[in-house]
PDB file of C-alpha atoms in Angstrom:
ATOM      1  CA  UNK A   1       0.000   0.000   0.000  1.00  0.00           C
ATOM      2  CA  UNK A   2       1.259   3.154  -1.090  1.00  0.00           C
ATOM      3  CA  UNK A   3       1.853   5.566   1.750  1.00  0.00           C
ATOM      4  CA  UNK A   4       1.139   8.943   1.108  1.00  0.00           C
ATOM      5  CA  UNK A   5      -2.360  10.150   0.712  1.00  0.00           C
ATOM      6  CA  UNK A   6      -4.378  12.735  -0.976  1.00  0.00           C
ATOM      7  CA  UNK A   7      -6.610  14.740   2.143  1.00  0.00           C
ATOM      8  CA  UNK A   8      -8.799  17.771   0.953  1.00  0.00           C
ATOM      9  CA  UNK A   9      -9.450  18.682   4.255  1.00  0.00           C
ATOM     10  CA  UNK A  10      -6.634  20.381   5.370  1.00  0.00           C
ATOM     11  CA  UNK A  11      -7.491  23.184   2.442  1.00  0.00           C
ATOM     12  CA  UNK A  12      -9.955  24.009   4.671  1.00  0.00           C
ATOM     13  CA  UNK A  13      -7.342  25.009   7.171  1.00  0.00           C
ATOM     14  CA  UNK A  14      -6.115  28.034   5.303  1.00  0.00           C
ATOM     15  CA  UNK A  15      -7.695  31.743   5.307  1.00  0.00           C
ATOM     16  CA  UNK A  16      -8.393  33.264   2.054  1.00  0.00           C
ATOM     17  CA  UNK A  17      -5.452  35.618   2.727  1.00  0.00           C
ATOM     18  CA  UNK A  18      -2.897  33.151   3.205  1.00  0.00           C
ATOM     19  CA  UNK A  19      -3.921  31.960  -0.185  1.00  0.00           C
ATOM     20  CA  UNK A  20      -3.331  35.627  -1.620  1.00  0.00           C
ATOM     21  CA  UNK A  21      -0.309  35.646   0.550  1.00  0.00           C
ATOM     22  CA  UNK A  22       1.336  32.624  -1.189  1.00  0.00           C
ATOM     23  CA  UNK A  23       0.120  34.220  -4.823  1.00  0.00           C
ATOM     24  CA  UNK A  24       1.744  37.325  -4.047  1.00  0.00           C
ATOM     25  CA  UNK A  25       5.304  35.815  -2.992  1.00  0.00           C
ATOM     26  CA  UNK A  26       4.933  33.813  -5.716  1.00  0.00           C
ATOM     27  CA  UNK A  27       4.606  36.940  -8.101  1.00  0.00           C
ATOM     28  CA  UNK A  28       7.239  39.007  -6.350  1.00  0.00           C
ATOM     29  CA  UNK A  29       9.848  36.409  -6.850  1.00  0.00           C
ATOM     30  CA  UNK A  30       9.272  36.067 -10.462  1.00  0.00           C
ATOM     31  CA  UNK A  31       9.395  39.691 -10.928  1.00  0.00           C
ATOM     32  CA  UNK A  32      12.904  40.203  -8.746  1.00  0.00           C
ATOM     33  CA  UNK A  33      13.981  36.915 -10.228  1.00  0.00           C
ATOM     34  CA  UNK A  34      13.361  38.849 -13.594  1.00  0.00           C
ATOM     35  CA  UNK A  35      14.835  42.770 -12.316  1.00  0.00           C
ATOM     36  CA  UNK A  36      18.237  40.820 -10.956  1.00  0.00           C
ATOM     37  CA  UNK A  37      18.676  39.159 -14.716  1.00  0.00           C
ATOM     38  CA  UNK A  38      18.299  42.096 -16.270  1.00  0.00           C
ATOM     39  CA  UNK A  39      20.906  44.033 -14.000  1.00  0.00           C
ATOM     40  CA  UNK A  40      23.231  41.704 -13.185  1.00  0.00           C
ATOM     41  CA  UNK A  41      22.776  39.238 -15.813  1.00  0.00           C
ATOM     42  CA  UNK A  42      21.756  35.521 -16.632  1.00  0.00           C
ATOM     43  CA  UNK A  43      23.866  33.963 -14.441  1.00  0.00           C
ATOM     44  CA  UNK A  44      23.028  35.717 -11.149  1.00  0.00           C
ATOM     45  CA  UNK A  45      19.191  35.735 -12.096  1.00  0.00           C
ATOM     46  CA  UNK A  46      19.729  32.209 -12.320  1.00  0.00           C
ATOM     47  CA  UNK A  47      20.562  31.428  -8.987  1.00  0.00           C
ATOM     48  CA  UNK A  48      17.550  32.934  -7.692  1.00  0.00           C
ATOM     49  CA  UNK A  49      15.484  30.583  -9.598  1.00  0.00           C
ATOM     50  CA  UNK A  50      16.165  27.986  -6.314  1.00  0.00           C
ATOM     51  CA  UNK A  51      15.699  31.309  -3.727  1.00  0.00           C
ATOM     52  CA  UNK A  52      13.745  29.528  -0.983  1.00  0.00           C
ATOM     53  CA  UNK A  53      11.442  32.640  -0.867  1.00  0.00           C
ATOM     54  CA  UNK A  54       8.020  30.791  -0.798  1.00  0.00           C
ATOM     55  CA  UNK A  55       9.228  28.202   1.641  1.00  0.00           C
ATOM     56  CA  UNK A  56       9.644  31.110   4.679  1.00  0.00           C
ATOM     57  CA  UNK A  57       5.905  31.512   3.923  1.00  0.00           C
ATOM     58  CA  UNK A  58       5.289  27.332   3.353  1.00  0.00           C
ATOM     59  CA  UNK A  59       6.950  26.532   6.696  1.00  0.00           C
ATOM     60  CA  UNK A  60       5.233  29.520   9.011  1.00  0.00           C
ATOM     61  CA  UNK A  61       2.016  28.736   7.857  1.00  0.00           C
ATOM     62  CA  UNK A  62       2.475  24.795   8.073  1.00  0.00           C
ATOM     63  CA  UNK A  63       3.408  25.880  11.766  1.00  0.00           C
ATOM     64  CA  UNK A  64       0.610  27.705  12.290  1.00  0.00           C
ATOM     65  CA  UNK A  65      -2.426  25.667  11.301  1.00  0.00           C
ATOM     66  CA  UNK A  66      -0.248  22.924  13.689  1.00  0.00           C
ATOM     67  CA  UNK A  67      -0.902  25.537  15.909  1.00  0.00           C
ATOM     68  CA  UNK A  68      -4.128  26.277  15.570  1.00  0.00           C
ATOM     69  CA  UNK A  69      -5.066  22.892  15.649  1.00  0.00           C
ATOM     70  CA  UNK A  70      -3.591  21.247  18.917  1.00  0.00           C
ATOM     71  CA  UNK A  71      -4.908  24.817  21.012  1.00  0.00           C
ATOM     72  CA  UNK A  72      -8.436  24.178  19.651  1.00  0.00           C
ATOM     73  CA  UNK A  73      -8.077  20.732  21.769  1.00  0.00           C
ATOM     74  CA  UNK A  74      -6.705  22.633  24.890  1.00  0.00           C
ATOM     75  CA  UNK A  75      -3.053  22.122  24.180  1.00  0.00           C
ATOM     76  CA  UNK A  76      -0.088  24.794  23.858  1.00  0.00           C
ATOM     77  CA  UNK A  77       1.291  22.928  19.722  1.00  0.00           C
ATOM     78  CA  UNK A  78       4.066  25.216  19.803  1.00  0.00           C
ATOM     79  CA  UNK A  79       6.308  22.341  19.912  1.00  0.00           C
ATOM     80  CA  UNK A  80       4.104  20.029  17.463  1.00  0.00           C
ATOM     81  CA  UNK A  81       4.249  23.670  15.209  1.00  0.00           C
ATOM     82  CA  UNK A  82       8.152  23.188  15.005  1.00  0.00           C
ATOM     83  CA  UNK A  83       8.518  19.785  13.997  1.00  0.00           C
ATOM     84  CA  UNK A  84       5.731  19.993  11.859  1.00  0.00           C
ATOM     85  CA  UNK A  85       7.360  23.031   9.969  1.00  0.00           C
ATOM     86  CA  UNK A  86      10.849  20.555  10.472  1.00  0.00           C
ATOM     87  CA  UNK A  87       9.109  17.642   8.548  1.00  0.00           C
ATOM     88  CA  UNK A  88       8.323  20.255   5.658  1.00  0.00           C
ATOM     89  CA  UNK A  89      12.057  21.656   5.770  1.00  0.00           C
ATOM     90  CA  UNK A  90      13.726  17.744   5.971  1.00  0.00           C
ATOM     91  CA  UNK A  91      10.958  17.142   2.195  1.00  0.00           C
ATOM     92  CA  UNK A  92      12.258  20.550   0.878  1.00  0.00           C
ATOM     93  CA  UNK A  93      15.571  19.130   1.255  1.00  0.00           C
ATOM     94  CA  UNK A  94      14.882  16.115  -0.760  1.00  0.00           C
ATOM     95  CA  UNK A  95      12.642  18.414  -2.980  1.00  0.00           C
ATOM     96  CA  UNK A  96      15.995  20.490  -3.433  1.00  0.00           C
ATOM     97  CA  UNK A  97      17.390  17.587  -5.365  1.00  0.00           C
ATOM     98  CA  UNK A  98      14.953  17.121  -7.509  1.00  0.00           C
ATOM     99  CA  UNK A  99      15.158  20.882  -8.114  1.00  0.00           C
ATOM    100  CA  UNK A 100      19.201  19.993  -9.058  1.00  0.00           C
ATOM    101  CA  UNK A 101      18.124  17.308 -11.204  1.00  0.00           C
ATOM    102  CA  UNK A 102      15.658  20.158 -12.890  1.00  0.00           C
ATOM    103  CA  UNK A 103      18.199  22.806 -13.521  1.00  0.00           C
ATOM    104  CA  UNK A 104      20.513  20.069 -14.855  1.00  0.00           C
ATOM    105  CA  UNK A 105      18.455  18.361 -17.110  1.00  0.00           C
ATOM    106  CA  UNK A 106      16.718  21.792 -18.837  1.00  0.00           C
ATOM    107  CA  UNK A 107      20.669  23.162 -18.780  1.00  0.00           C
ATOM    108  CA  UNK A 108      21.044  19.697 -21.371  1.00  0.00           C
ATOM    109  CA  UNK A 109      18.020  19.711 -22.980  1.00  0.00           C
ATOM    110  CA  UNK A 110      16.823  23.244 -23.579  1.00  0.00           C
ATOM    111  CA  UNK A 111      19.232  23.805 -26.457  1.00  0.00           C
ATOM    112  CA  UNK A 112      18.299  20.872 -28.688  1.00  0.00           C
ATOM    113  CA  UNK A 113      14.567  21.579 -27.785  1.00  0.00           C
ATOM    114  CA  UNK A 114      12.793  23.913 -25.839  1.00  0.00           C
ATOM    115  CA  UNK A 115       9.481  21.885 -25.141  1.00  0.00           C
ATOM    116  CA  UNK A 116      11.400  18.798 -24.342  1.00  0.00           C
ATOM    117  CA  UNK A 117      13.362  20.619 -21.891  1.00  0.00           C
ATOM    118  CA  UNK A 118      10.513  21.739 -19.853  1.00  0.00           C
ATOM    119  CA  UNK A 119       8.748  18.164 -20.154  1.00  0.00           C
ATOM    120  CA  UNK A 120      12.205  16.150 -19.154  1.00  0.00           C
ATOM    121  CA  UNK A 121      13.153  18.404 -16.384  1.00  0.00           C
ATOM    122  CA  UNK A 122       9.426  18.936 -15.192  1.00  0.00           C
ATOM    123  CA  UNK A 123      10.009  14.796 -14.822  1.00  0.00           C
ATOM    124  CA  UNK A 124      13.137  14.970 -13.699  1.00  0.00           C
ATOM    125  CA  UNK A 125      11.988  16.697 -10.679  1.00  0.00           C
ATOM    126  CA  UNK A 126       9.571  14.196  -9.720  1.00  0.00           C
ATOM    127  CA  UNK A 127      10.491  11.070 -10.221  1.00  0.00           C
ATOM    128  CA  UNK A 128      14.502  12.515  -8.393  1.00  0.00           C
ATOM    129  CA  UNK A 129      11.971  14.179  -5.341  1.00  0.00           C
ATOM    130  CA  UNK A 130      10.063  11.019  -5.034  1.00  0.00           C
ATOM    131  CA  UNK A 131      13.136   7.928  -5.304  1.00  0.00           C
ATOM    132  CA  UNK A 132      14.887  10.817  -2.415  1.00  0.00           C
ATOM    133  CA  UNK A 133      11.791  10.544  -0.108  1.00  0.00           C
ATOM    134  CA  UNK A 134      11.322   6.914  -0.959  1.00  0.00           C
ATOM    135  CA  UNK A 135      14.677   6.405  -0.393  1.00  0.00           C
ATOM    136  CA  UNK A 136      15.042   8.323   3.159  1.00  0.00           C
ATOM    137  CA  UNK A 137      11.847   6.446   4.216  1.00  0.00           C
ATOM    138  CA  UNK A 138      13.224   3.368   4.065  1.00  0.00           C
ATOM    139  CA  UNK A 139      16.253   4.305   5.994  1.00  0.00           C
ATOM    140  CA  UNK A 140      14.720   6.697   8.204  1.00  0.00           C
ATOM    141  CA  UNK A 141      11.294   5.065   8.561  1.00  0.00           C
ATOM    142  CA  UNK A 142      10.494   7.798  11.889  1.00  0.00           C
ATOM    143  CA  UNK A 143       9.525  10.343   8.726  1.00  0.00           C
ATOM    144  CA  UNK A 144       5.886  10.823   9.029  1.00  0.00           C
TER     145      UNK A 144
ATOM    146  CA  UNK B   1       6.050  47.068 -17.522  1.00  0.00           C
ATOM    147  CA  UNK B   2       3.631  44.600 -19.242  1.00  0.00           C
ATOM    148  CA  UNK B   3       6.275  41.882 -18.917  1.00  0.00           C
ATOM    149  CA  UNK B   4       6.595  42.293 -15.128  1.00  0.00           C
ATOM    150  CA  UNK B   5       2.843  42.208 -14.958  1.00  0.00           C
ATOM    151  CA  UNK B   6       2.773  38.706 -16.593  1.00  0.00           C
ATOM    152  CA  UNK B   7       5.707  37.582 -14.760  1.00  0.00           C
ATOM    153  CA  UNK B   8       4.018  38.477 -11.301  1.00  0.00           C
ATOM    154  CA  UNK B   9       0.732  36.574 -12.564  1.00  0.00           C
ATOM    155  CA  UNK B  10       2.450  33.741 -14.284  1.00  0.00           C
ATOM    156  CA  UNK B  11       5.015  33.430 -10.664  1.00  0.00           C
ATOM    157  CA  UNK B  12       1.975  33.727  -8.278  1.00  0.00           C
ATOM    158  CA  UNK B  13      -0.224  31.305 -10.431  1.00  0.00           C
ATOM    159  CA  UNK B  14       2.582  28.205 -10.425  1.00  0.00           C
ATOM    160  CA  UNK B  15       3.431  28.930  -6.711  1.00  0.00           C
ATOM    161  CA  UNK B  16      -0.199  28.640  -5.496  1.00  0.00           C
ATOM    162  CA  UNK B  17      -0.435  25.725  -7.704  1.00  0.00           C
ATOM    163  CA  UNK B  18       2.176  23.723  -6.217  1.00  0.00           C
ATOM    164  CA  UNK B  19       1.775  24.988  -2.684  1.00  0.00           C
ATOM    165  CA  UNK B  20      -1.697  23.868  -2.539  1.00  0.00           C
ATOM    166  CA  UNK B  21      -0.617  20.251  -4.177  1.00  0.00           C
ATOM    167  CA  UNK B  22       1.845  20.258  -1.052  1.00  0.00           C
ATOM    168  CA  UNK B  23      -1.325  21.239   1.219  1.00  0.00           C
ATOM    169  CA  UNK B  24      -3.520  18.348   0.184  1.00  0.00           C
ATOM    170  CA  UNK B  25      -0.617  15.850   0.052  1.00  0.00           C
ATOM    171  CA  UNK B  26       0.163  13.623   3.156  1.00  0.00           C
ATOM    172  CA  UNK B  27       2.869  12.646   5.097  1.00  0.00           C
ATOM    173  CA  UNK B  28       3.937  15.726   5.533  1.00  0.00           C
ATOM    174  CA  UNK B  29       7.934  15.168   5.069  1.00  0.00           C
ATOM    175  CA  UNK B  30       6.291  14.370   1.027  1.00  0.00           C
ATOM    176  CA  UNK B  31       4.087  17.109   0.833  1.00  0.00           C
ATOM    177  CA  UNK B  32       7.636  19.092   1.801  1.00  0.00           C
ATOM    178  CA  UNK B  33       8.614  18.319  -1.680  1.00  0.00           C
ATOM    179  CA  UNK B  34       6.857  20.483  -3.449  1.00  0.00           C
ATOM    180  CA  UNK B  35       8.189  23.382  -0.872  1.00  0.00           C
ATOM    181  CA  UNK B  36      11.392  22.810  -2.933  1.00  0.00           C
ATOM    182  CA  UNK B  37       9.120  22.705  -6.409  1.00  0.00           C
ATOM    183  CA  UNK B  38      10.778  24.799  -9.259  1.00  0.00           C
ATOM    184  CA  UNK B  39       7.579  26.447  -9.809  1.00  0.00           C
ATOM    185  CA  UNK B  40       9.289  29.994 -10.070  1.00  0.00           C
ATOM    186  CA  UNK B  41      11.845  28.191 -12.365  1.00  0.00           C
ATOM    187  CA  UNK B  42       8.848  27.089 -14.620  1.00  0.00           C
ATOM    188  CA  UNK B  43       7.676  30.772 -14.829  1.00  0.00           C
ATOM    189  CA  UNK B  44      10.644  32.422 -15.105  1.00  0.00           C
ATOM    190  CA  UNK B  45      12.445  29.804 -17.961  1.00  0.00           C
ATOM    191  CA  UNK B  46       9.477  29.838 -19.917  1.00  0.00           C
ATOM    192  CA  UNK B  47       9.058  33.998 -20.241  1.00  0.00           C
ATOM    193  CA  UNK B  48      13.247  33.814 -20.369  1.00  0.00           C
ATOM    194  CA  UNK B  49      12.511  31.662 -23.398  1.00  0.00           C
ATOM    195  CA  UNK B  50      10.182  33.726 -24.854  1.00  0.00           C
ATOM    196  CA  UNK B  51      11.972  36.960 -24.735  1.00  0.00           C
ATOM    197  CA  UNK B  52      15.580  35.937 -24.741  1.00  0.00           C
ATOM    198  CA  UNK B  53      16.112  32.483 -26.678  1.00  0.00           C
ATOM    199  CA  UNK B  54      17.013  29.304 -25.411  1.00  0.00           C
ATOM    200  CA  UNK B  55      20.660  30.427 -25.321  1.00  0.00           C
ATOM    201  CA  UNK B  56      19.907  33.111 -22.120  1.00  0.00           C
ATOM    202  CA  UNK B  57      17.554  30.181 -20.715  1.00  0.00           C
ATOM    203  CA  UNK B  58      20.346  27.628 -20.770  1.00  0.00           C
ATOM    204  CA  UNK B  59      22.720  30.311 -18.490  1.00  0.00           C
ATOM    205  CA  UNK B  60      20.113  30.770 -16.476  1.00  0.00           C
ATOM    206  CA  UNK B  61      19.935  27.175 -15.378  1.00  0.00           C
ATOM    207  CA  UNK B  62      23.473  26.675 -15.515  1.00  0.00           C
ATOM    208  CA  UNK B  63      23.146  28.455 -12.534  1.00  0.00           C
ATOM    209  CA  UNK B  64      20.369  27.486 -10.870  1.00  0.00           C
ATOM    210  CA  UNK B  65      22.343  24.150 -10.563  1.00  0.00           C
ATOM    211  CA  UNK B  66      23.927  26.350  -7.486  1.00  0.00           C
ATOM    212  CA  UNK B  67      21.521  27.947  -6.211  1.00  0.00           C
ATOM    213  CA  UNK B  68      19.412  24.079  -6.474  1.00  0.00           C
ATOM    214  CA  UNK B  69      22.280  22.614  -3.853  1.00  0.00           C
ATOM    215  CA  UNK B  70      22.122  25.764  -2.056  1.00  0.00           C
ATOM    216  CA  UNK B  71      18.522  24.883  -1.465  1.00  0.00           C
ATOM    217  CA  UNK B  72      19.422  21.667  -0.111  1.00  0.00           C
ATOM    218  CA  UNK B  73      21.832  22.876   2.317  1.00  0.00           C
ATOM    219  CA  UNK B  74      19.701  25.478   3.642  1.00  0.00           C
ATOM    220  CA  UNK B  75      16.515  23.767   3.910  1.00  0.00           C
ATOM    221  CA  UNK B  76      19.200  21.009   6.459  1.00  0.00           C
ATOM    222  CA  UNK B  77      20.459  24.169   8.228  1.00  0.00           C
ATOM    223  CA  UNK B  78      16.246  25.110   8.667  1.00  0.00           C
ATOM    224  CA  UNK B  79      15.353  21.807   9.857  1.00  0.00           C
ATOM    225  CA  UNK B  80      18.379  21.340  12.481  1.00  0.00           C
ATOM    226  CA  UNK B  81      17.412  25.253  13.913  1.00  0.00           C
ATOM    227  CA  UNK B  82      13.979  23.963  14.059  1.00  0.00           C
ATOM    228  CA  UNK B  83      14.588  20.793  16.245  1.00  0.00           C
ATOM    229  CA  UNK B  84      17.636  21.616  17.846  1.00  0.00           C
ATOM    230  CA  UNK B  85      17.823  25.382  18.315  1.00  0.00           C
ATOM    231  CA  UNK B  86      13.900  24.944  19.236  1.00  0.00           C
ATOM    232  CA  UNK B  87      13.437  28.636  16.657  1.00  0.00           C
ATOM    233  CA  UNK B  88       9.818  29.057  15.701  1.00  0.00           C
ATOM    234  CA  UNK B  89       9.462  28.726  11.690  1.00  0.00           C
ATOM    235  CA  UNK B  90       9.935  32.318  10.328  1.00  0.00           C
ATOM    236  CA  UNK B  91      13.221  33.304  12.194  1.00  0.00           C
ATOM    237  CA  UNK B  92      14.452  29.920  11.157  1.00  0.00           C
ATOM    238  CA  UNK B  93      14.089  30.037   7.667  1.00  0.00           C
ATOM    239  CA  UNK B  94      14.707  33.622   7.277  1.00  0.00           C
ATOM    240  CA  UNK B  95      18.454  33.622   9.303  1.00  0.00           C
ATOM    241  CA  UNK B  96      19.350  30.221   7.175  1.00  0.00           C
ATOM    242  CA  UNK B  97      18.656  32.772   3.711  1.00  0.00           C
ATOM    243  CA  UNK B  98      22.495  33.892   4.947  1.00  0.00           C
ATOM    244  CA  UNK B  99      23.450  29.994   4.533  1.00  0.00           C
ATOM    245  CA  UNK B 100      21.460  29.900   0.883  1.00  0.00           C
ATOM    246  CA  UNK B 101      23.197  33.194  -0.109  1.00  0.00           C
ATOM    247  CA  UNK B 102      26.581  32.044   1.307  1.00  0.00           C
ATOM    248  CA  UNK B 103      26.251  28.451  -0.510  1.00  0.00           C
ATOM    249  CA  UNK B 104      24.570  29.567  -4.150  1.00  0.00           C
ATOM    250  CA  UNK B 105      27.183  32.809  -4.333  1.00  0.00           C
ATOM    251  CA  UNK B 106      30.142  30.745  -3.706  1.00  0.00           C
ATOM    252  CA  UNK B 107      29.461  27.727  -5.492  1.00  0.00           C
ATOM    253  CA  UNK B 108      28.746  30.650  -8.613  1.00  0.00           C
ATOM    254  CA  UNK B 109      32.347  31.912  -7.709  1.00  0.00           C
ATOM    255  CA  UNK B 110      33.903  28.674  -7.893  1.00  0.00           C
ATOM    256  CA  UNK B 111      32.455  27.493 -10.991  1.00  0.00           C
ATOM    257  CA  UNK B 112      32.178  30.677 -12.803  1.00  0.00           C
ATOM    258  CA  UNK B 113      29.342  33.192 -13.440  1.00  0.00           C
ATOM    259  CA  UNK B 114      28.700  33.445 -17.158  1.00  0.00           C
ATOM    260  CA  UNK B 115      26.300  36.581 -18.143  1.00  0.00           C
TER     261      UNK B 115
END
């Protein structure tokens, strides 16, 4: 049995804002991504392409719908908040090296063909993310 | 100015996308994958594409090879201040940004920036 699951419920959890919050860092980040290119050039815009800007916002509100959650039962979650927001960072780290795979595989591709890049990488990404947290689950099987 | 409009619509559109994939997704060390989704490198390749060729594209993620381990390393740092160091989420990952910086800048030094 496969062990991650789909659960609509926790979309619930969020306030409209947070979802305009998460649009709007998502925007800003393209734009500076696309102001630092044009000043400093393609190879510093680059870099920012990985900036973990939208993962500050991820991680704080992962923590606080933890939060949220364990006070509404009577108890403090500050602690639960943290290793929630942990769990998230320790998957971003795998997810990081499916990002590397990304990067390296449109850097190959994108010259012979430009739709092919995006497809390859786009897989890339996934299947490198997925055999990572595969991989650290069965060696680390505590991840939850 | 029209081009920074689409790239702020085109950015906030695949981050929502991929951060609400990560909300419905479960355990939650999984849905932390798509924290680390290149969702602002989808928007930004594709408009670099457009506008510049596939040439400026390819320099682009040249060096978001760096900034891609720089992720890695600083999302560790994040989790270690989070369990260890006991920091709440948003100091965390904002004083580990000096680790990213640190890691994607020098790996760009070492292996060359080419504009």
């Amino acid at each position: 049995m496969t062990p991650i699951r789909i659960s609509f419920s926790s979309l619930r959890e969020g306030r409209p804002y947070e979802y305009l919050v998460r649009f709007a860092l998502g925007g800003a980040a393209t734009v500076v991504t696309g102001l630092i290119s044009s000043d400093y050039g393609a190879s510093i815009g680059g870099l920012f392409l990985a900036l973990p800007a939208i993962f500050c916002a991820s991680a704080t509100l992962i923590e606080k719908h933890e939060i949220r959650r364990k006070k509404e039962t009577g108890l403090n979650g500050c602690r639960r908040g943290q290793q929630a927001a942990a769990l998230d960072a320790a998957g971003a780290a795998l997810g990081a090296l499916g990002m590397l795979a990304f990067a390296l595989v449109f850097f190959i591709v994108v010259k012979a063909s430009i739709s092919a890049a995006f497809v390859t990488a786009s897989i890339a990404w996934l299947v490198v993310s997925m055999a990572a947290w595969y991989a650290r689950r069965k060696t680390r099987p505590r991840l939850r | 100015m029209s081009e920074y409009v689409i790239r702020f619509f085109l950015g906030g559109i695949a981050v929502s996308a991929f951060a609400m994939v990560g909300d419905i997704l479960r355990p939650k060390s999984f849905a932390g994958l798509f924290s680390a989704a290149p969702s602002v490198a989808l928007a930004t390749l594709g408009i670099a594409v457009y506008l510049h060729g596939a040439g400026y594209a390819a320099v682009q993620s040249r060096a978001m090879i760096a900034g891609a381990i720089a992720l890695a390393i600083y999302s560790v740092v994040v989790c270690q201040l989070l369990v260890r160091a006991r920091l709440t989420a948003m100091p965390a990952a904002l004083i580990s940004l000096v680790v990213w910086l640190m890691v994607a800048f020098g790996l760009l030094a070492m292996f060359g920036a080419r504009t």
